[in-house]
């Protein structure tokens, strides 16, 4: 047997619970896995019995494969395994062959020196294989004990749990179950447009929605020349990091300055932030509809800042005209930061470039706005021409899926 695992068993997470839709979810997951592996020449992935089997040439490094597949939403766990073809063998011969491989596996474990006790777990999905699971485990365990004298059996807390799995003419041996992100395969839950600011929250919001199977497109508002070009670069960097999980992401960036200037000229300063946020929603909705996104996504978080009090969110929401997802709404900031660190966006998010919201920032923003007051201020603005002006500045780029962090 080879040092290298010749197959990776990929378990589908929640997709396994989807009843009649199960084949659909598994097909979508398979498609995603194939797509993240497409530049690894010679990899093959196929679906069998609710599992996905990935075969790779030895040129593909184990860590690279696991990292890529591990980032695919819908993957519950991955086990690097040895696959043994027992199709043409009788049951006794097959068990002998698998036992030999198991002994070889344990020899390698012994060389690492970290394990002293072991247990063999046996599964028999293929009932044509007539020897029952407890018997398989005991026969293989016995062979290991006789050959690898350093090991003892511990059925409760083994240092090494060796799995053997018999299914459809093949046997598999593996030790690890490396956890994936779970969730649902991308593309199984429509497409959403995330309002991506460059801060900590909105990338996490995009990640969480993608984790539930939603494809992501993004919109970013800047206030050039008040906001630096580097702030836009930062948003592109963040989008690049998100592609590791979300695949390619289109990002539409535009200049909101005309809106901000007119609000500053014609409306009370304390309403500034709220009026700007309502315009962001209105414009994002247009972009969403043009790009087949059925909902907006924001990183809003209840009570975090003045524009995110319950009252302010209600007033902002009224401008959207389409469902707005706020996956962070009830999270604590420490947990949002923790997630941002885990997914790799935190360090980029905290780079100190000015955001368009900090331009014209009022000294005393409203925390309990009244919709009537906001609407009467809004009536003083040339909405149609402002929106036209902002949309005329759109620049769209695609962040291509990139390799891992
Ligand atoms: P974040 O950490 O995502 O920047 P925040 O805590 O700074 O959020 P706000 O500035 O009130 O909060 O923004 C709330 C949400 O509005 C953001 O999470 C984002 O979805 C959206 N948003 C804010 N500014 C912009 C922007 N310049 N471009 C696009 N969306 C924005
Ligand atoms: Mg912000």
PDB file of C-alpha atoms in Angstrom, residues 66-253:
ATOM      1  CA  UNK A  66      -8.416  18.880   2.218  1.00  0.00           C
ATOM      2  CA  UNK A  67      -8.239  22.665   2.438  1.00  0.00           C
ATOM      3  CA  UNK A  68     -10.083  23.166  -0.816  1.00  0.00           C
ATOM      4  CA  UNK A  69     -12.782  20.569  -0.260  1.00  0.00           C
ATOM      5  CA  UNK A  70     -13.033  21.587   3.409  1.00  0.00           C
ATOM      6  CA  UNK A  71     -14.071  25.098   2.356  1.00  0.00           C
ATOM      7  CA  UNK A  72     -16.983  23.843   0.280  1.00  0.00           C
ATOM      8  CA  UNK A  73     -20.272  24.520   2.058  1.00  0.00           C
ATOM      9  CA  UNK A  74     -22.290  21.346   2.517  1.00  0.00           C
ATOM     10  CA  UNK A  75     -19.225  19.259   3.406  1.00  0.00           C
ATOM     11  CA  UNK A  76     -19.559  17.773   6.859  1.00  0.00           C
ATOM     12  CA  UNK A  77     -16.257  15.902   7.046  1.00  0.00           C
ATOM     13  CA  UNK A  78     -13.470  14.419   4.955  1.00  0.00           C
ATOM     14  CA  UNK A  79     -11.561  11.195   5.537  1.00  0.00           C
ATOM     15  CA  UNK A  80      -8.342  10.468   3.654  1.00  0.00           C
ATOM     16  CA  UNK A  81      -8.578   6.724   3.068  1.00  0.00           C
ATOM     17  CA  UNK A  82      -7.159   3.681   1.399  1.00  0.00           C
ATOM     18  CA  UNK A  83      -9.528   2.105  -1.055  1.00  0.00           C
ATOM     19  CA  UNK A  84      -9.164  -1.623  -1.642  1.00  0.00           C
ATOM     20  CA  UNK A  85     -10.836  -3.320  -4.570  1.00  0.00           C
ATOM     21  CA  UNK A  86     -12.391  -6.575  -3.294  1.00  0.00           C
ATOM     22  CA  UNK A  87     -14.848  -7.107  -6.143  1.00  0.00           C
ATOM     23  CA  UNK A  88     -13.296 -10.323  -7.388  1.00  0.00           C
ATOM     24  CA  UNK A  89     -12.537 -11.810  -3.992  1.00  0.00           C
ATOM     25  CA  UNK A  90     -14.456 -14.196  -1.801  1.00  0.00           C
ATOM     26  CA  UNK A  91     -15.393 -12.873   1.648  1.00  0.00           C
ATOM     27  CA  UNK A  92     -12.554 -14.641   3.493  1.00  0.00           C
ATOM     28  CA  UNK A  93      -9.963 -13.516   0.974  1.00  0.00           C
ATOM     29  CA  UNK A  94     -11.290  -9.960   1.047  1.00  0.00           C
ATOM     30  CA  UNK A  95     -11.115  -9.821   4.820  1.00  0.00           C
ATOM     31  CA  UNK A  96      -7.565 -11.168   4.750  1.00  0.00           C
ATOM     32  CA  UNK A  97      -6.570  -8.532   2.240  1.00  0.00           C
ATOM     33  CA  UNK A  98      -8.168  -5.706   4.254  1.00  0.00           C
ATOM     34  CA  UNK A  99      -6.555  -7.029   7.460  1.00  0.00           C
ATOM     35  CA  UNK A 100      -3.126  -6.872   5.827  1.00  0.00           C
ATOM     36  CA  UNK A 101      -3.760  -3.316   4.767  1.00  0.00           C
ATOM     37  CA  UNK A 102      -4.971  -2.452   8.282  1.00  0.00           C
ATOM     38  CA  UNK A 103      -1.761  -3.910   9.748  1.00  0.00           C
ATOM     39  CA  UNK A 104       0.256  -1.826   7.320  1.00  0.00           C
ATOM     40  CA  UNK A 105      -1.710   1.262   8.322  1.00  0.00           C
ATOM     41  CA  UNK A 106      -1.060   0.583  11.999  1.00  0.00           C
ATOM     42  CA  UNK A 107       2.651   0.063  11.291  1.00  0.00           C
ATOM     43  CA  UNK A 108       2.698   3.628  10.036  1.00  0.00           C
ATOM     44  CA  UNK A 109       0.816   4.790  13.120  1.00  0.00           C
ATOM     45  CA  UNK A 110       3.362   2.953  15.301  1.00  0.00           C
ATOM     46  CA  UNK A 111       6.224   4.748  13.534  1.00  0.00           C
ATOM     47  CA  UNK A 112       4.702   8.111  14.459  1.00  0.00           C
ATOM     48  CA  UNK A 113       4.892   6.930  18.064  1.00  0.00           C
ATOM     49  CA  UNK A 114       1.903   8.872  19.362  1.00  0.00           C
ATOM     50  CA  UNK A 115      -0.575   6.010  19.723  1.00  0.00           C
ATOM     51  CA  UNK A 116      -0.490   3.092  22.116  1.00  0.00           C
ATOM     52  CA  UNK A 117      -4.083   1.925  22.175  1.00  0.00           C
ATOM     53  CA  UNK A 118      -6.457   1.305  19.277  1.00  0.00           C
ATOM     54  CA  UNK A 119      -9.886   0.131  18.321  1.00  0.00           C
ATOM     55  CA  UNK A 120     -11.181  -1.157  14.995  1.00  0.00           C
ATOM     56  CA  UNK A 121     -14.593   0.017  13.948  1.00  0.00           C
ATOM     57  CA  UNK A 122     -16.276  -1.885  11.102  1.00  0.00           C
ATOM     58  CA  UNK A 123     -19.172  -0.848   8.904  1.00  0.00           C
ATOM     59  CA  UNK A 124     -20.802  -3.031   6.307  1.00  0.00           C
ATOM     60  CA  UNK A 125     -23.048  -1.039   3.964  1.00  0.00           C
ATOM     61  CA  UNK A 126     -22.825  -3.871   1.439  1.00  0.00           C
ATOM     62  CA  UNK A 127     -24.773  -6.768   2.945  1.00  0.00           C
ATOM     63  CA  UNK A 128     -23.600  -9.058   0.160  1.00  0.00           C
ATOM     64  CA  UNK A 129     -20.431  -9.192   2.136  1.00  0.00           C
ATOM     65  CA  UNK A 130     -21.563 -11.921   4.512  1.00  0.00           C
ATOM     66  CA  UNK A 131     -19.278 -11.428   7.527  1.00  0.00           C
ATOM     67  CA  UNK A 132     -20.949  -9.229  10.124  1.00  0.00           C
ATOM     68  CA  UNK A 133     -19.461  -5.973  11.434  1.00  0.00           C
ATOM     69  CA  UNK A 134     -18.507  -7.079  14.992  1.00  0.00           C
ATOM     70  CA  UNK A 135     -16.787 -10.123  13.542  1.00  0.00           C
ATOM     71  CA  UNK A 136     -14.938  -8.038  10.939  1.00  0.00           C
ATOM     72  CA  UNK A 137     -13.711  -5.698  13.699  1.00  0.00           C
ATOM     73  CA  UNK A 138     -12.573  -8.539  15.880  1.00  0.00           C
ATOM     74  CA  UNK A 139     -10.729 -10.379  13.092  1.00  0.00           C
ATOM     75  CA  UNK A 140      -8.921  -7.265  11.886  1.00  0.00           C
ATOM     76  CA  UNK A 141      -8.219  -6.177  15.495  1.00  0.00           C
ATOM     77  CA  UNK A 142      -6.744  -9.621  16.241  1.00  0.00           C
ATOM     78  CA  UNK A 143      -4.423  -9.412  13.230  1.00  0.00           C
ATOM     79  CA  UNK A 144      -3.210  -5.974  14.307  1.00  0.00           C
ATOM     80  CA  UNK A 145      -2.560  -7.178  17.867  1.00  0.00           C
ATOM     81  CA  UNK A 146      -0.526 -10.139  16.617  1.00  0.00           C
ATOM     82  CA  UNK A 147       1.510  -8.102  14.139  1.00  0.00           C
ATOM     83  CA  UNK A 148       2.019  -4.804  15.935  1.00  0.00           C
ATOM     84  CA  UNK A 149       3.073  -5.841  19.403  1.00  0.00           C
ATOM     85  CA  UNK A 150       3.267  -2.267  20.672  1.00  0.00           C
ATOM     86  CA  UNK A 151      -0.501  -1.811  20.548  1.00  0.00           C
ATOM     87  CA  UNK A 152      -3.222  -2.645  23.055  1.00  0.00           C
ATOM     88  CA  UNK A 153      -6.957  -2.544  22.491  1.00  0.00           C
ATOM     89  CA  UNK A 154      -8.999   0.125  24.247  1.00  0.00           C
ATOM     90  CA  UNK A 155     -12.616   0.153  23.111  1.00  0.00           C
ATOM     91  CA  UNK A 156     -13.566   3.220  25.156  1.00  0.00           C
ATOM     92  CA  UNK A 157     -10.823   5.785  24.634  1.00  0.00           C
ATOM     93  CA  UNK A 158      -8.475   4.510  21.937  1.00  0.00           C
ATOM     94  CA  UNK A 159      -5.581   6.716  20.807  1.00  0.00           C
ATOM     95  CA  UNK A 160      -6.262   5.477  17.305  1.00  0.00           C
ATOM     96  CA  UNK A 161      -9.716   4.590  16.007  1.00  0.00           C
ATOM     97  CA  UNK A 162      -9.293   2.699  12.757  1.00  0.00           C
ATOM     98  CA  UNK A 163     -12.398   2.624  10.592  1.00  0.00           C
ATOM     99  CA  UNK A 164     -13.046  -0.073   8.056  1.00  0.00           C
ATOM    100  CA  UNK A 165     -15.956   0.309   5.720  1.00  0.00           C
ATOM    101  CA  UNK A 166     -17.216  -2.299   3.237  1.00  0.00           C
ATOM    102  CA  UNK A 167     -19.390  -1.055   0.409  1.00  0.00           C
ATOM    103  CA  UNK A 168     -20.156  -2.072  -3.188  1.00  0.00           C
ATOM    104  CA  UNK A 169     -17.144  -4.239  -3.860  1.00  0.00           C
ATOM    105  CA  UNK A 170     -14.673  -1.932  -2.147  1.00  0.00           C
ATOM    106  CA  UNK A 171     -13.290  -1.666   1.358  1.00  0.00           C
ATOM    107  CA  UNK A 172     -12.039   1.564   2.888  1.00  0.00           C
ATOM    108  CA  UNK A 173      -9.633   2.125   5.747  1.00  0.00           C
ATOM    109  CA  UNK A 174      -9.313   5.490   7.421  1.00  0.00           C
ATOM    110  CA  UNK A 175      -8.628   7.153  10.736  1.00  0.00           C
ATOM    111  CA  UNK A 176      -9.493  10.801  10.604  1.00  0.00           C
ATOM    112  CA  UNK A 177     -12.735  12.666  10.093  1.00  0.00           C
ATOM    113  CA  UNK A 178     -11.642  16.209   9.310  1.00  0.00           C
ATOM    114  CA  UNK A 179     -14.496  18.642   9.915  1.00  0.00           C
ATOM    115  CA  UNK A 180     -15.761  20.820   7.053  1.00  0.00           C
ATOM    116  CA  UNK A 181     -17.862  23.965   7.387  1.00  0.00           C
ATOM    117  CA  UNK A 182     -21.235  22.183   7.069  1.00  0.00           C
ATOM    118  CA  UNK A 183     -24.032  24.346   5.694  1.00  0.00           C
ATOM    119  CA  UNK A 184     -25.616  23.893   2.273  1.00  0.00           C
ATOM    120  CA  UNK A 185     -24.035  23.789  -1.187  1.00  0.00           C
ATOM    121  CA  UNK A 186     -23.704  27.148  -2.920  1.00  0.00           C
ATOM    122  CA  UNK A 187     -26.433  27.795  -5.410  1.00  0.00           C
ATOM    123  CA  UNK A 188     -29.134  25.850  -3.588  1.00  0.00           C
ATOM    124  CA  UNK A 189     -30.660  29.025  -2.118  1.00  0.00           C
ATOM    125  CA  UNK A 190     -30.787  31.734  -4.748  1.00  0.00           C
ATOM    126  CA  UNK A 191     -28.595  34.789  -4.989  1.00  0.00           C
ATOM    127  CA  UNK A 192     -28.288  37.769  -2.626  1.00  0.00           C
ATOM    128  CA  UNK A 193     -26.633  41.165  -2.985  1.00  0.00           C
ATOM    129  CA  UNK A 194     -24.459  42.055  -0.019  1.00  0.00           C
ATOM    130  CA  UNK A 195     -23.824  45.694   0.852  1.00  0.00           C
ATOM    131  CA  UNK A 196     -20.110  45.439   1.433  1.00  0.00           C
ATOM    132  CA  UNK A 197     -18.576  48.331   3.307  1.00  0.00           C
ATOM    133  CA  UNK A 198     -15.029  47.272   4.042  1.00  0.00           C
ATOM    134  CA  UNK A 199     -15.739  46.973   7.783  1.00  0.00           C
ATOM    135  CA  UNK A 200     -15.746  43.863   9.935  1.00  0.00           C
ATOM    136  CA  UNK A 201     -19.423  43.014   9.755  1.00  0.00           C
ATOM    137  CA  UNK A 202     -20.540  42.859   6.156  1.00  0.00           C
ATOM    138  CA  UNK A 203     -18.003  40.205   4.992  1.00  0.00           C
ATOM    139  CA  UNK A 204     -19.145  38.004   7.879  1.00  0.00           C
ATOM    140  CA  UNK A 205     -22.770  38.552   6.836  1.00  0.00           C
ATOM    141  CA  UNK A 206     -21.930  37.489   3.272  1.00  0.00           C
ATOM    142  CA  UNK A 207     -20.104  34.411   4.547  1.00  0.00           C
ATOM    143  CA  UNK A 208     -23.047  33.349   6.724  1.00  0.00           C
ATOM    144  CA  UNK A 209     -25.582  33.657   3.909  1.00  0.00           C
ATOM    145  CA  UNK A 210     -23.320  31.775   1.483  1.00  0.00           C
ATOM    146  CA  UNK A 211     -22.992  29.121   4.180  1.00  0.00           C
ATOM    147  CA  UNK A 212     -26.737  28.529   3.773  1.00  0.00           C
ATOM    148  CA  UNK A 213     -26.305  27.979   0.031  1.00  0.00           C
ATOM    149  CA  UNK A 214     -26.808  31.534  -1.252  1.00  0.00           C
ATOM    150  CA  UNK A 215     -24.747  32.823  -4.168  1.00  0.00           C
ATOM    151  CA  UNK A 216     -23.273  36.222  -3.450  1.00  0.00           C
ATOM    152  CA  UNK A 217     -22.914  39.410  -5.466  1.00  0.00           C
ATOM    153  CA  UNK A 218     -21.738  42.648  -3.835  1.00  0.00           C
ATOM    154  CA  UNK A 219     -22.273  46.395  -3.963  1.00  0.00           C
ATOM    155  CA  UNK A 220     -19.930  48.997  -2.477  1.00  0.00           C
ATOM    156  CA  UNK A 221     -20.483  52.729  -2.074  1.00  0.00           C
ATOM    157  CA  UNK A 222     -17.539  55.103  -1.903  1.00  0.00           C
ATOM    158  CA  UNK A 223     -17.317  58.888  -1.682  1.00  0.00           C
ATOM    159  CA  UNK A 224     -14.337  59.544  -3.906  1.00  0.00           C
ATOM    160  CA  UNK A 225     -12.355  61.872  -3.553  1.00  0.00           C
ATOM    161  CA  UNK A 226     -13.200  61.974   0.171  1.00  0.00           C
ATOM    162  CA  UNK A 227     -12.598  58.245   0.471  1.00  0.00           C
ATOM    163  CA  UNK A 228      -9.215  57.071  -0.840  1.00  0.00           C
ATOM    164  CA  UNK A 229      -8.692  54.729  -3.773  1.00  0.00           C
ATOM    165  CA  UNK A 230      -7.061  52.394  -1.255  1.00  0.00           C
ATOM    166  CA  UNK A 231     -10.455  51.890   0.453  1.00  0.00           C
ATOM    167  CA  UNK A 232     -11.822  50.404  -2.790  1.00  0.00           C
ATOM    168  CA  UNK A 233      -8.739  48.204  -3.064  1.00  0.00           C
ATOM    169  CA  UNK A 234      -9.446  46.999   0.457  1.00  0.00           C
ATOM    170  CA  UNK A 235     -13.025  46.051  -0.474  1.00  0.00           C
ATOM    171  CA  UNK A 236     -11.691  44.144  -3.487  1.00  0.00           C
ATOM    172  CA  UNK A 237      -9.231  42.346  -1.186  1.00  0.00           C
ATOM    173  CA  UNK A 238     -12.070  41.382   1.145  1.00  0.00           C
ATOM    174  CA  UNK A 239     -14.118  40.134  -1.779  1.00  0.00           C
ATOM    175  CA  UNK A 240     -11.114  38.097  -2.883  1.00  0.00           C
ATOM    176  CA  UNK A 241     -10.983  36.403   0.522  1.00  0.00           C
ATOM    177  CA  UNK A 242     -14.694  35.665   0.360  1.00  0.00           C
ATOM    178  CA  UNK A 243     -14.270  33.919  -2.996  1.00  0.00           C
ATOM    179  CA  UNK A 244     -12.482  31.112  -1.164  1.00  0.00           C
ATOM    180  CA  UNK A 245     -15.905  30.196   0.210  1.00  0.00           C
ATOM    181  CA  UNK A 246     -18.327  31.798  -2.227  1.00  0.00           C
ATOM    182  CA  UNK A 247     -16.683  31.189  -5.614  1.00  0.00           C
ATOM    183  CA  UNK A 248     -16.439  34.137  -8.045  1.00  0.00           C
ATOM    184  CA  UNK A 249     -18.103  37.328  -6.791  1.00  0.00           C
ATOM    185  CA  UNK A 250     -19.159  40.277  -8.910  1.00  0.00           C
ATOM    186  CA  UNK A 251     -18.796  43.579  -7.154  1.00  0.00           C
ATOM    187  CA  UNK A 252     -20.430  46.827  -8.219  1.00  0.00           C
ATOM    188  CA  UNK A 253     -18.812  49.931  -6.820  1.00  0.00           C
TER     189      UNK A 253
END
